[in-house]
PDB file of C-alpha atoms in Angstrom:
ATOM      1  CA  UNK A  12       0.000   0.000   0.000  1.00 30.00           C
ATOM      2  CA  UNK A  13       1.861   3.468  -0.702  1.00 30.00           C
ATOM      3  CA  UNK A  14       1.237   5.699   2.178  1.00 27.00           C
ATOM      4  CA  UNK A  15       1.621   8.811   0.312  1.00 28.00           C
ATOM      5  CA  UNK A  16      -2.409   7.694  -0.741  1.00 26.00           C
ATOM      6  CA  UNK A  17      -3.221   5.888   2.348  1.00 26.00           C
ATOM      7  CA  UNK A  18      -6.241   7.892   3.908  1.00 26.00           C
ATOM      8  CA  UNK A  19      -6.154   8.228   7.620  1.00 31.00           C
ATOM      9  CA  UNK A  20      -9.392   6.958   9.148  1.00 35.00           C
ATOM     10  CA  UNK A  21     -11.147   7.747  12.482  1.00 35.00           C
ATOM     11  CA  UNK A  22     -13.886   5.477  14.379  1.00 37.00           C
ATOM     12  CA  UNK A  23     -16.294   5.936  17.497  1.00 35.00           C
ATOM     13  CA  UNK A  24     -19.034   4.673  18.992  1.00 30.00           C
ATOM     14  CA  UNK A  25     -21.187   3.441  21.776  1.00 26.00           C
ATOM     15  CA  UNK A  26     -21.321  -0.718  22.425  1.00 25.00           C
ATOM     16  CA  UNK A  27     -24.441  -1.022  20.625  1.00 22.00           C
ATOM     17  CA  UNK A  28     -24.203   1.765  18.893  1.00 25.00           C
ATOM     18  CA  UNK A  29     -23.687   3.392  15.450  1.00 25.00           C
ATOM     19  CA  UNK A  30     -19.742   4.137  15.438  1.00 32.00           C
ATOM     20  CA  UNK A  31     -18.810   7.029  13.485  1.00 30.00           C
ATOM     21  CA  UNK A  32     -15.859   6.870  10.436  1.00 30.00           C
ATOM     22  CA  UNK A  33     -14.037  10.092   9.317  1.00 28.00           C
ATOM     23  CA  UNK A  34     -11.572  10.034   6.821  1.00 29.00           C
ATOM     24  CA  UNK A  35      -8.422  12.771   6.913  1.00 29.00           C
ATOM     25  CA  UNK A  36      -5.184  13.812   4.533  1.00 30.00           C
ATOM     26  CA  UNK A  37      -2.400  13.134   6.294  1.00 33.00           C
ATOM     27  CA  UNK A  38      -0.857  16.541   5.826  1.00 34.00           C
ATOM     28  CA  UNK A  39      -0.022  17.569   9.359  1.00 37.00           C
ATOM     29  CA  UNK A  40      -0.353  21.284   8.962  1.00 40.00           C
ATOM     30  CA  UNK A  41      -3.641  21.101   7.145  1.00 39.00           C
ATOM     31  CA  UNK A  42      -7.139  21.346   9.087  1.00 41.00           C
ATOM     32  CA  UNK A  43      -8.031  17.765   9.318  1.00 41.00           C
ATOM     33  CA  UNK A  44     -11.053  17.244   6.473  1.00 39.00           C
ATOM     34  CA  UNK A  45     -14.137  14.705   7.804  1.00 37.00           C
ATOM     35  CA  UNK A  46     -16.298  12.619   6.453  1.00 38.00           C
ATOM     36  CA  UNK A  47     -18.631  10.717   8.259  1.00 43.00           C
ATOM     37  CA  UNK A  48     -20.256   7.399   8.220  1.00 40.00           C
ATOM     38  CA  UNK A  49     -22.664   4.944   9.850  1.00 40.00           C
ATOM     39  CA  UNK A  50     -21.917   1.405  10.684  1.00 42.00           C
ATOM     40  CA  UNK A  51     -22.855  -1.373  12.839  1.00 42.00           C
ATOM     41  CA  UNK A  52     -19.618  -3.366  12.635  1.00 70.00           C
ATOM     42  CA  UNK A  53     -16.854  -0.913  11.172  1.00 75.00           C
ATOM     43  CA  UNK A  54     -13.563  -2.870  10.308  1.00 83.00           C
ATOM     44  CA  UNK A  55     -10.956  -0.989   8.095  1.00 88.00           C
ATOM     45  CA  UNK A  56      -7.830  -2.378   7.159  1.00 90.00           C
ATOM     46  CA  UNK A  57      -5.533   0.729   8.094  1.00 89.00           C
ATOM     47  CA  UNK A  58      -2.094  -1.190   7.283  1.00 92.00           C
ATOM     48  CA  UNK A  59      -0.597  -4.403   7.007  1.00 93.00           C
ATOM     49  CA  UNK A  60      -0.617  -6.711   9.636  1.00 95.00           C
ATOM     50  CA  UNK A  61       2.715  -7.168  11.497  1.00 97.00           C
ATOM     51  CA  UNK A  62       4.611  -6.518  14.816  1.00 97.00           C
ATOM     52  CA  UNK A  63       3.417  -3.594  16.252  1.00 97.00           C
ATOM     53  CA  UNK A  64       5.189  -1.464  18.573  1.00 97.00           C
ATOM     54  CA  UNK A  65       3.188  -1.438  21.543  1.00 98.00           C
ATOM     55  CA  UNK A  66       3.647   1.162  24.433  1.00 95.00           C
ATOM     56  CA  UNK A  67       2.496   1.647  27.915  1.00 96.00           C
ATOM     57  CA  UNK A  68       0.429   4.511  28.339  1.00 97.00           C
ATOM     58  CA  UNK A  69       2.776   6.934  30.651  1.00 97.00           C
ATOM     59  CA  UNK A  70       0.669   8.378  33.671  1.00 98.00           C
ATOM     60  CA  UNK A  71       1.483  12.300  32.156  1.00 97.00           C
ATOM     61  CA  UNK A  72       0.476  11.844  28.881  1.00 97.00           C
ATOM     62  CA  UNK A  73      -3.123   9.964  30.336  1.00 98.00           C
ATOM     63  CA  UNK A  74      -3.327  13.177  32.499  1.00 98.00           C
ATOM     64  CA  UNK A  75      -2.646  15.064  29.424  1.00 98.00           C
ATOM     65  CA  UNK A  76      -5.138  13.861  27.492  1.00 98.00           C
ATOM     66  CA  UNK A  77      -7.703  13.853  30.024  1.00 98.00           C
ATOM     67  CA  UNK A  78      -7.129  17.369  30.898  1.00 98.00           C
ATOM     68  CA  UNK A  79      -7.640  18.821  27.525  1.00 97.00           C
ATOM     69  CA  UNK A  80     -10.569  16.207  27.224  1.00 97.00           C
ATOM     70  CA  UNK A  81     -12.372  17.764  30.459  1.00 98.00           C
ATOM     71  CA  UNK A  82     -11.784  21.362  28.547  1.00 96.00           C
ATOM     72  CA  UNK A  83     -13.928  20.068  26.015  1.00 96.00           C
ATOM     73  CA  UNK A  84     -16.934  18.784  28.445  1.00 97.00           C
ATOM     74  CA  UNK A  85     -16.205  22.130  31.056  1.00 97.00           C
ATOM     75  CA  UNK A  86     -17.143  24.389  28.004  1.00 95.00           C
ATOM     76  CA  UNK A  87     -20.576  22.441  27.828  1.00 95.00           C
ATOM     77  CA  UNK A  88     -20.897  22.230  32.021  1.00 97.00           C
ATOM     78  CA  UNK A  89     -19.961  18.645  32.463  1.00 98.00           C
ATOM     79  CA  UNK A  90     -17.661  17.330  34.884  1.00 97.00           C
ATOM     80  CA  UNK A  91     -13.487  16.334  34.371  1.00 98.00           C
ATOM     81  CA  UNK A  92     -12.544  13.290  33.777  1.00 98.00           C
ATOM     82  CA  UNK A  93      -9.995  11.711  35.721  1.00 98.00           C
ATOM     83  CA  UNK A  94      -7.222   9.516  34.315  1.00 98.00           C
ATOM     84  CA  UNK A  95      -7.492   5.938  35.008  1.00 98.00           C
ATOM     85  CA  UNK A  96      -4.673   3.810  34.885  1.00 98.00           C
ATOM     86  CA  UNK A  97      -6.645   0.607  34.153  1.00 98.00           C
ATOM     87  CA  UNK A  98      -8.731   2.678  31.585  1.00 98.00           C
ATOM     88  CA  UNK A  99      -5.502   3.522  30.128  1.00 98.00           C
ATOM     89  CA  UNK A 100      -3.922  -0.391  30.418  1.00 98.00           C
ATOM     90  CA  UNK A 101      -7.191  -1.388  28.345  1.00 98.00           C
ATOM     91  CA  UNK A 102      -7.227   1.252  25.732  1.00 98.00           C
ATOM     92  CA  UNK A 103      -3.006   0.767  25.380  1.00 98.00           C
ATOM     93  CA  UNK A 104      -3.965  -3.410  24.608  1.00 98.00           C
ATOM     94  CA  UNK A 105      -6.538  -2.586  22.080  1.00 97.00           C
ATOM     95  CA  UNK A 106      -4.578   0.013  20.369  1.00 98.00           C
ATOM     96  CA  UNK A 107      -1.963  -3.134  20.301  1.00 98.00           C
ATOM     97  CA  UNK A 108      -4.105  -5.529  19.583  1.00 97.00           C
ATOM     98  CA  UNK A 109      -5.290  -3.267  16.292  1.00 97.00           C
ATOM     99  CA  UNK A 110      -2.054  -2.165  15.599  1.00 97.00           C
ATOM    100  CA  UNK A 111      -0.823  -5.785  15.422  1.00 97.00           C
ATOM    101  CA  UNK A 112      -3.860  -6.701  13.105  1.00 97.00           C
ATOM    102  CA  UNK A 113      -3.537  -3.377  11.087  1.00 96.00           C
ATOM    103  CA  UNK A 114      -7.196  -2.777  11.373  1.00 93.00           C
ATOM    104  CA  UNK A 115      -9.418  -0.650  13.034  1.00 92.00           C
ATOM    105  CA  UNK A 116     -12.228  -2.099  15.387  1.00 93.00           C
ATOM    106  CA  UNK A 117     -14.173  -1.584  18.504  1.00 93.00           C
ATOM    107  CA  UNK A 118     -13.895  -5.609  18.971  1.00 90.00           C
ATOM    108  CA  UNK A 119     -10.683  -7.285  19.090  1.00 92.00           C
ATOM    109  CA  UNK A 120      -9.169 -10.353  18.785  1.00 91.00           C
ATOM    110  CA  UNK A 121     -10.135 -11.908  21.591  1.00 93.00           C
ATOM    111  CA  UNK A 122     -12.966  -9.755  23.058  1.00 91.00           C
ATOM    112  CA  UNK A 123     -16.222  -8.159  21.915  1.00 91.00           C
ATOM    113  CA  UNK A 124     -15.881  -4.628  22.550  1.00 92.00           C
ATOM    114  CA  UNK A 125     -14.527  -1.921  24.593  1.00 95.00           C
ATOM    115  CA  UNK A 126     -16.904  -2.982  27.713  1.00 96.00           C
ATOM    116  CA  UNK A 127     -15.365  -6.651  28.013  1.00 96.00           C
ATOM    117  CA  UNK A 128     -11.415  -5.053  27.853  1.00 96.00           C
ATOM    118  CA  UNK A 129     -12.428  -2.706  30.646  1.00 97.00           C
ATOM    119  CA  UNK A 130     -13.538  -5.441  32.964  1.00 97.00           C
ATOM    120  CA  UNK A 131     -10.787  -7.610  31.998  1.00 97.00           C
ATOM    121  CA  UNK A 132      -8.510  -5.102  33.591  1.00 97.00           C
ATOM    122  CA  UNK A 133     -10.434  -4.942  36.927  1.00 97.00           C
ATOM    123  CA  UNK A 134     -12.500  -1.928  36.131  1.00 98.00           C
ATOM    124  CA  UNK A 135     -16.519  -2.541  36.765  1.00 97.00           C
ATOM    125  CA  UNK A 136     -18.366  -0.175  34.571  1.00 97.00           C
ATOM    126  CA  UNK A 137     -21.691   0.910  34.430  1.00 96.00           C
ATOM    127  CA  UNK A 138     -21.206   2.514  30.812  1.00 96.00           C
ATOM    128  CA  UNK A 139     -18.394   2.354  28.490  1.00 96.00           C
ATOM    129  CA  UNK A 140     -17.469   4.065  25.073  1.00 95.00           C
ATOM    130  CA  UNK A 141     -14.605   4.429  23.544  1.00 95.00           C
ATOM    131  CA  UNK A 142     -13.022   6.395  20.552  1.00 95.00           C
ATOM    132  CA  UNK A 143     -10.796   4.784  18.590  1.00 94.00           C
ATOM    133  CA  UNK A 144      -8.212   6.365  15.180  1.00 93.00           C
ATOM    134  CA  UNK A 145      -5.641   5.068  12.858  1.00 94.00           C
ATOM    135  CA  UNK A 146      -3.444   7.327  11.058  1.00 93.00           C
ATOM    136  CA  UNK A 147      -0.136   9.544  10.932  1.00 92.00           C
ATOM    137  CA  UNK A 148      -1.597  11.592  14.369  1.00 91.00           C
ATOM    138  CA  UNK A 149      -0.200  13.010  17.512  1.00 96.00           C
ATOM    139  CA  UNK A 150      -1.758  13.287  20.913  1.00 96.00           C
ATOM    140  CA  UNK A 151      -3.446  16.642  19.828  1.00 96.00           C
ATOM    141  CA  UNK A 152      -4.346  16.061  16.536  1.00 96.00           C
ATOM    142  CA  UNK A 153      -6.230  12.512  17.539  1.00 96.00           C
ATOM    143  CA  UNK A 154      -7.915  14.666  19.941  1.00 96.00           C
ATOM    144  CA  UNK A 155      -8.611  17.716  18.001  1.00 95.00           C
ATOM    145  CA  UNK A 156     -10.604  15.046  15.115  1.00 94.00           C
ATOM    146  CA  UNK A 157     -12.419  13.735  17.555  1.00 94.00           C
ATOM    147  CA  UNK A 158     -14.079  17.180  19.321  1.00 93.00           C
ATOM    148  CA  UNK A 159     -14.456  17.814  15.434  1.00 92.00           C
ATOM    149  CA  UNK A 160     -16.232  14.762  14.714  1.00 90.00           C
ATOM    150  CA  UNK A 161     -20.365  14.652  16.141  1.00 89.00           C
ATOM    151  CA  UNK A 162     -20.117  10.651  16.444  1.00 88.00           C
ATOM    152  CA  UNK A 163     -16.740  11.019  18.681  1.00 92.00           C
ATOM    153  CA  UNK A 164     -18.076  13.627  20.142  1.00 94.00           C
ATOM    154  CA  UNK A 165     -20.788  12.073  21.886  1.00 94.00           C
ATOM    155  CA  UNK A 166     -18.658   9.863  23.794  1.00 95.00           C
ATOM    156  CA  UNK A 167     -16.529  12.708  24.904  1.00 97.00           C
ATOM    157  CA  UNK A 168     -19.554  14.208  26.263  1.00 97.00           C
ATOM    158  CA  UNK A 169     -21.471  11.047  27.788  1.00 96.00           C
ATOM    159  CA  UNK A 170     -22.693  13.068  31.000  1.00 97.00           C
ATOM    160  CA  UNK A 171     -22.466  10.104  32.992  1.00 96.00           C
ATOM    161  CA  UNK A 172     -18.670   9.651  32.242  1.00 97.00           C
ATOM    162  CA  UNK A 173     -16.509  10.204  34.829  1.00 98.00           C
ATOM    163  CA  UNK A 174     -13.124   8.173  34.148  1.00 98.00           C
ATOM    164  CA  UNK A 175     -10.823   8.440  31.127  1.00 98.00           C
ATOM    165  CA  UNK A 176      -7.984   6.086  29.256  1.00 98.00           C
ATOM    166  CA  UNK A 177      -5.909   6.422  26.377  1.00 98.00           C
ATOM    167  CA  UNK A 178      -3.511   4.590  24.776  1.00 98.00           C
ATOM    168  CA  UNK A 179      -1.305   3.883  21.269  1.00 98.00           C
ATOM    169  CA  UNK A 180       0.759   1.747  18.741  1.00 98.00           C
ATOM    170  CA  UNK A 181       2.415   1.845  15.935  1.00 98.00           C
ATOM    171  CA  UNK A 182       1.447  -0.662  13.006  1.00 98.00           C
ATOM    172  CA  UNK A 183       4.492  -2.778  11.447  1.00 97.00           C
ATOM    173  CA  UNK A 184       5.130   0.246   8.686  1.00 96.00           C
ATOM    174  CA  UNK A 185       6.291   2.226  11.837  1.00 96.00           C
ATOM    175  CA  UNK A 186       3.713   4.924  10.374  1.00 95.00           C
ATOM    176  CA  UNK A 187       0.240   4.526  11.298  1.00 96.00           C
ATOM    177  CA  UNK A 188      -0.518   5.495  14.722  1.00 97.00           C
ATOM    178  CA  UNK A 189      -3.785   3.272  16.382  1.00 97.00           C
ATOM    179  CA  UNK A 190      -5.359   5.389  18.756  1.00 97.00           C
ATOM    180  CA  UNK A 191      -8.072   4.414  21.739  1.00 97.00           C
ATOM    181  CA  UNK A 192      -9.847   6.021  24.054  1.00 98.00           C
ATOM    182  CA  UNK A 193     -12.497   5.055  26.442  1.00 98.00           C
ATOM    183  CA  UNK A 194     -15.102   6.906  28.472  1.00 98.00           C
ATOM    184  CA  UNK A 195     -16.853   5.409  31.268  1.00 98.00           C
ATOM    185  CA  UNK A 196     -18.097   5.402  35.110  1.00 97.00           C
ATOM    186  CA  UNK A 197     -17.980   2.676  37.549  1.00 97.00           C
ATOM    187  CA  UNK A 198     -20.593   0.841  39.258  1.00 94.00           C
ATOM    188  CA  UNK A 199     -21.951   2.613  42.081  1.00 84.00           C
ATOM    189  CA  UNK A 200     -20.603   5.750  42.114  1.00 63.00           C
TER     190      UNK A 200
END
């Protein structure tokens, strides 16, 4: 696949709901150009399959991202989010797991969705969404197409959300970046 033509694509959604697809130019210095689309069961092949570089998510840049994710909510009066370490373990192994497969999904290899890998890493949730992006972005621009993006969006401003995760990995051509995110609350709180 030349990468000069691969299109960087973007997906989000609700378990059990319609995920959201946008499609960007990979020109960093450009405004980021979406397109969205409606899915039950989005699966794009974003690059080869291959060993993926797979990272922890460091406690700072979970902070970081949460922070400028609660700007986003506190201009619409909803509450911070507060990084969660086993959000972030959860979202880092999905963005490996997708990296590793080269294609972007809200269910992985070995689980169904986004509400399965949260429990599997202690957390008990009483919602769950997550975000989830596969291209040539950074921290900020991942997070700047999603605020831009109405299905992505949504999650970020689930009212009910109270804990945040993100993590990342690089596909085999050591270019495309697999982003997640996830959004959620626990049980009795």
């Amino acid at each position: 696949m030349d990468m000069n033509k691969l299109i960087s694509l973007v997906a989000a959604g609700l378990v059990l709901a319609i995920p959201a697809v946008m499609q960007a130019q990979p020109a960093v210095r450009q405004p980021l150009k979406i397109r969205q689309v409606t899915g039950d069961n989005i699966q794009v092949q974003a690059a080869a399959a291959g060993p993926a570089q797979c990272f922890a998510t460091p406690t700072a840049e979970n902070k970081a991202a949460a922070q400028a994710t609660s700007a986003r909510r506190a201009a619409s009066g909803l509450r911070s989010l507060r990084p969660d370490p086993k959000l972030a373990a959860a979202a880092a192994r999905h963005a490996c797991d997708m990296a590793t497969r080269g294609r972007m999904a809200h269910s992985g290899s070995h689980t169904k969705g986004p509400t399965q890998r949260v429990k599997g890493e202690g957390y008990k949730p009483s919602i769950t969404a997550e975000n989830i992006a596969a291209g040539p972005f950074s921290l900020e621009q991942v997070l700047g197409a999603w605020n831009d993006s109405n299905g992505h969006l949504h999650n970020i401003m689930l009212p009910q959300a109270t804990d945040f995760g993100i993590g990342r990995a690089v596909a085999a051509d050591g270019r495309t970046v697999f982003w997640a995110a996830l959004y959620a609350a626990p049980r009795g709180r």
